[in-house]
Amino acid sequence: MNRFGSYLVRLLRVAIGFIAGLAVAAAMVVILDLNKGGLPEPLAGAAAIGFFTFLAARMLWPLLLVLLLAEVMRWRALALHLGLGLLAAAAVLGWTWWQAPQEVPDPILGEEPVLTTARIAVTLGAGLCGALVSWLIAGRSAGLPIPERT
């Protein structure tokens, strides 16, 4: 295969790994059911997937730049990819906390804090699982082989 074809294959593997990682992270949040009966199940699943698609669109460019840097620098370490997954999850948690209303939730009305221990754990776990899937698909073989000079 020529060099252009190998570049296309690597680009395809990175894109598939990124999309699969996002899908696993969204599925983890839907499966662990942060809904607690507020919405019917199909509607809650559709809303969660739509919300995470929106978040992915907001975080797409920084994450893709980091993946591009990992490809160019040939970083293959699982710990690096898991750390980046935790960093992305922490960014989501920070964005959620920043967008939250400032008033204290009223337990009489059934309100709960925006960031609970369960939500933090699920978000961090989703970031780790998404990073693991992305590493399994594209990160283990990051970077192209250095062409031999003749």
mmCIF file of C-alpha atoms in Angstrom:
data_model
loop_
_atom_site.group_PDB
_atom_site.id
_atom_site.type_symbol
_atom_site.label_atom_id
_atom_site.label_comp_id
_atom_site.label_asym_id
_atom_site.label_seq_id
_atom_site.Cartn_x
_atom_site.Cartn_y
_atom_site.Cartn_z
ATOM 1 C CA MET A 1 0.000 0.000 0.000
ATOM 2 C CA ASN A 2 1.359 3.408 -0.835
ATOM 3 C CA ARG A 3 1.941 6.152 1.711
ATOM 4 C CA PHE A 4 -1.279 8.034 0.875
ATOM 5 C CA GLY A 5 -3.341 4.891 1.434
ATOM 6 C CA SER A 6 -1.712 4.248 4.797
ATOM 7 C CA TYR A 7 -2.477 7.847 5.832
ATOM 8 C CA LEU A 8 -6.121 7.334 4.914
ATOM 9 C CA VAL A 9 -6.307 4.077 6.870
ATOM 10 C CA ARG A 10 -4.790 5.743 9.963
ATOM 11 C CA LEU A 11 -7.186 8.680 9.666
ATOM 12 C CA LEU A 12 -10.111 6.278 9.375
ATOM 13 C CA ARG A 13 -8.957 4.310 12.436
ATOM 14 C CA VAL A 14 -8.637 7.499 14.491
ATOM 15 C CA ALA A 15 -12.102 8.691 13.438
ATOM 16 C CA ILE A 16 -13.711 5.314 14.160
ATOM 17 C CA GLY A 17 -11.932 5.110 17.518
ATOM 18 C CA PHE A 18 -13.095 8.604 18.462
ATOM 19 C CA ILE A 19 -16.708 7.952 17.465
ATOM 20 C CA ALA A 20 -16.761 4.552 19.188
ATOM 21 C CA GLY A 21 -15.325 6.110 22.346
ATOM 22 C CA LEU A 22 -18.054 8.759 22.358
ATOM 23 C CA ALA A 23 -20.725 6.111 21.767
ATOM 24 C CA VAL A 24 -19.453 3.955 24.642
ATOM 25 C CA ALA A 25 -19.352 6.949 26.980
ATOM 26 C CA ALA A 26 -22.918 7.953 26.056
ATOM 27 C CA ALA A 27 -24.146 4.362 26.378
ATOM 28 C CA MET A 28 -22.564 4.074 29.801
ATOM 29 C CA VAL A 29 -24.448 7.102 31.060
ATOM 30 C CA VAL A 30 -27.724 5.823 29.573
ATOM 31 C CA ILE A 31 -27.247 2.303 30.980
ATOM 32 C CA LEU A 32 -26.366 3.518 34.471
ATOM 33 C CA ASP A 33 -29.633 5.486 34.384
ATOM 34 C CA LEU A 34 -29.109 8.929 35.754
ATOM 35 C CA ASN A 35 -32.750 9.554 34.857
ATOM 36 C CA LYS A 36 -34.318 8.135 38.047
ATOM 37 C CA GLY A 37 -37.805 7.945 36.575
ATOM 38 C CA GLY A 38 -38.157 11.582 35.547
ATOM 39 C CA LEU A 39 -38.776 10.714 31.890
ATOM 40 C CA PRO A 40 -39.936 7.572 30.088
ATOM 41 C CA GLU A 41 -37.017 5.315 29.174
ATOM 42 C CA PRO A 42 -36.983 5.822 25.357
ATOM 43 C CA LEU A 43 -37.280 9.580 25.753
ATOM 44 C CA ALA A 44 -34.568 9.659 28.424
ATOM 45 C CA GLY A 45 -32.224 7.614 26.215
ATOM 46 C CA ALA A 46 -32.837 9.838 23.207
ATOM 47 C CA ALA A 47 -32.358 12.971 25.302
ATOM 48 C CA ALA A 48 -29.124 11.647 26.813
ATOM 49 C CA ILE A 49 -27.690 10.642 23.454
ATOM 50 C CA GLY A 50 -28.669 14.015 21.979
ATOM 51 C CA PHE A 51 -27.099 15.823 24.926
ATOM 52 C CA PHE A 52 -23.858 13.889 24.630
ATOM 53 C CA THR A 53 -23.794 14.467 20.885
ATOM 54 C CA PHE A 54 -24.044 18.186 21.603
ATOM 55 C CA LEU A 55 -21.236 17.931 24.166
ATOM 56 C CA ALA A 56 -19.134 15.950 21.710
ATOM 57 C CA ALA A 57 -19.624 18.646 19.083
ATOM 58 C CA ARG A 58 -18.458 21.272 21.583
ATOM 59 C CA MET A 59 -15.438 19.220 22.635
ATOM 60 C CA LEU A 60 -14.680 17.730 19.226
ATOM 61 C CA TRP A 61 -11.891 20.066 18.156
ATOM 62 C CA PRO A 62 -9.813 20.044 21.353
ATOM 63 C CA LEU A 63 -10.052 16.253 21.582
ATOM 64 C CA LEU A 64 -9.214 15.794 17.914
ATOM 65 C CA LEU A 65 -6.210 18.102 18.262
ATOM 66 C CA VAL A 66 -4.968 15.991 21.164
ATOM 67 C CA LEU A 67 -5.529 12.811 19.135
ATOM 68 C CA LEU A 68 -3.673 14.366 16.200
ATOM 69 C CA LEU A 69 -0.797 15.270 18.510
ATOM 70 C CA ALA A 70 -0.766 11.701 19.860
ATOM 71 C CA GLU A 71 -0.648 10.370 16.294
ATOM 72 C CA VAL A 72 2.135 12.700 15.197
ATOM 73 C CA MET A 73 4.226 12.109 18.321
ATOM 74 C CA ARG A 74 3.464 8.353 18.213
ATOM 75 C CA TRP A 75 2.203 8.280 21.803
ATOM 76 C CA ARG A 76 0.852 4.776 22.382
ATOM 77 C CA ALA A 77 0.661 4.646 26.175
ATOM 78 C CA LEU A 78 -2.629 3.505 27.642
ATOM 79 C CA ALA A 79 -2.067 5.743 30.672
ATOM 80 C CA LEU A 80 -1.852 8.812 28.431
ATOM 81 C CA HIS A 81 -5.128 7.993 26.691
ATOM 82 C CA LEU A 82 -6.875 7.237 29.994
ATOM 83 C CA GLY A 83 -5.577 10.512 31.406
ATOM 84 C CA LEU A 84 -6.959 12.366 28.405
ATOM 85 C CA GLY A 85 -10.298 10.610 28.926
ATOM 86 C CA LEU A 86 -10.334 11.746 32.556
ATOM 87 C CA LEU A 87 -9.420 15.262 31.455
ATOM 88 C CA ALA A 88 -12.313 15.302 28.975
ATOM 89 C CA ALA A 89 -14.701 14.016 31.666
ATOM 90 C CA ALA A 90 -13.451 16.674 34.082
ATOM 91 C CA ALA A 91 -14.063 19.309 31.401
ATOM 92 C CA VAL A 92 -17.650 18.064 31.028
ATOM 93 C CA LEU A 93 -18.130 18.210 34.804
ATOM 94 C CA GLY A 94 -16.681 21.715 34.928
ATOM 95 C CA TRP A 95 -18.930 22.851 32.103
ATOM 96 C CA THR A 96 -21.947 21.325 33.880
ATOM 97 C CA TRP A 97 -21.067 23.039 37.157
ATOM 98 C CA TRP A 98 -20.487 26.362 35.404
ATOM 99 C CA GLN A 99 -23.868 26.211 33.616
ATOM 100 C CA ALA A 100 -25.766 25.206 36.782
ATOM 101 C CA PRO A 101 -28.137 27.640 38.483
ATOM 102 C CA GLN A 102 -26.660 29.382 41.510
ATOM 103 C CA GLU A 103 -29.603 28.933 43.887
ATOM 104 C CA VAL A 104 -29.576 26.086 46.376
ATOM 105 C CA PRO A 105 -31.784 23.120 45.324
ATOM 106 C CA ASP A 106 -34.987 22.674 47.320
ATOM 107 C CA PRO A 107 -35.451 19.069 48.540
ATOM 108 C CA ILE A 108 -39.165 19.686 49.153
ATOM 109 C CA LEU A 109 -39.662 20.207 45.412
ATOM 110 C CA GLY A 110 -37.609 17.112 44.625
ATOM 111 C CA GLU A 111 -34.635 19.074 43.328
ATOM 112 C CA GLU A 112 -31.149 17.731 43.797
ATOM 113 C CA PRO A 113 -27.708 19.256 43.333
ATOM 114 C CA VAL A 114 -26.314 19.377 39.822
ATOM 115 C CA LEU A 115 -23.172 17.465 40.764
ATOM 116 C CA THR A 116 -23.849 14.474 42.958
ATOM 117 C CA THR A 117 -21.374 11.747 43.806
ATOM 118 C CA ALA A 118 -23.132 9.333 41.438
ATOM 119 C CA ARG A 119 -23.028 11.775 38.529
ATOM 120 C CA ILE A 120 -19.359 12.513 39.079
ATOM 121 C CA ALA A 121 -18.512 8.796 39.248
ATOM 122 C CA VAL A 122 -20.549 7.962 36.139
ATOM 123 C CA THR A 123 -19.034 10.836 34.153
ATOM 124 C CA LEU A 124 -15.468 9.933 35.111
ATOM 125 C CA GLY A 125 -16.155 6.249 34.370
ATOM 126 C CA ALA A 126 -17.631 7.162 30.996
ATOM 127 C CA GLY A 127 -14.516 9.194 30.176
ATOM 128 C CA LEU A 128 -12.279 6.264 31.111
ATOM 129 C CA CYS A 129 -14.327 3.745 29.100
ATOM 130 C CA GLY A 130 -14.454 6.023 26.071
ATOM 131 C CA ALA A 131 -10.695 6.530 26.227
ATOM 132 C CA LEU A 132 -10.096 2.783 26.572
ATOM 133 C CA VAL A 133 -12.214 2.006 23.505
ATOM 134 C CA SER A 134 -10.494 4.754 21.519
ATOM 135 C CA TRP A 135 -7.087 3.392 22.551
ATOM 136 C CA LEU A 136 -8.079 -0.180 21.629
ATOM 137 C CA ILE A 137 -9.141 0.873 18.139
ATOM 138 C CA ALA A 138 -6.564 3.509 17.237
ATOM 139 C CA GLY A 139 -4.206 4.306 20.098
ATOM 140 C CA ARG A 140 -2.298 1.037 20.374
ATOM 141 C CA SER A 141 -0.787 1.563 16.962
ATOM 142 C CA ALA A 142 -0.576 5.371 17.002
ATOM 143 C CA GLY A 143 1.650 6.970 14.427
ATOM 144 C CA LEU A 144 2.848 5.815 11.079
ATOM 145 C CA PRO A 145 6.030 3.834 10.652
ATOM 146 C CA ILE A 146 8.968 6.044 9.835
ATOM 147 C CA PRO A 147 9.780 5.546 6.143
ATOM 148 C CA GLU A 148 13.224 4.183 5.426
ATOM 149 C CA ARG A 149 15.535 6.508 3.576
ATOM 150 C CA THR A 150 17.200 4.955 0.601
#
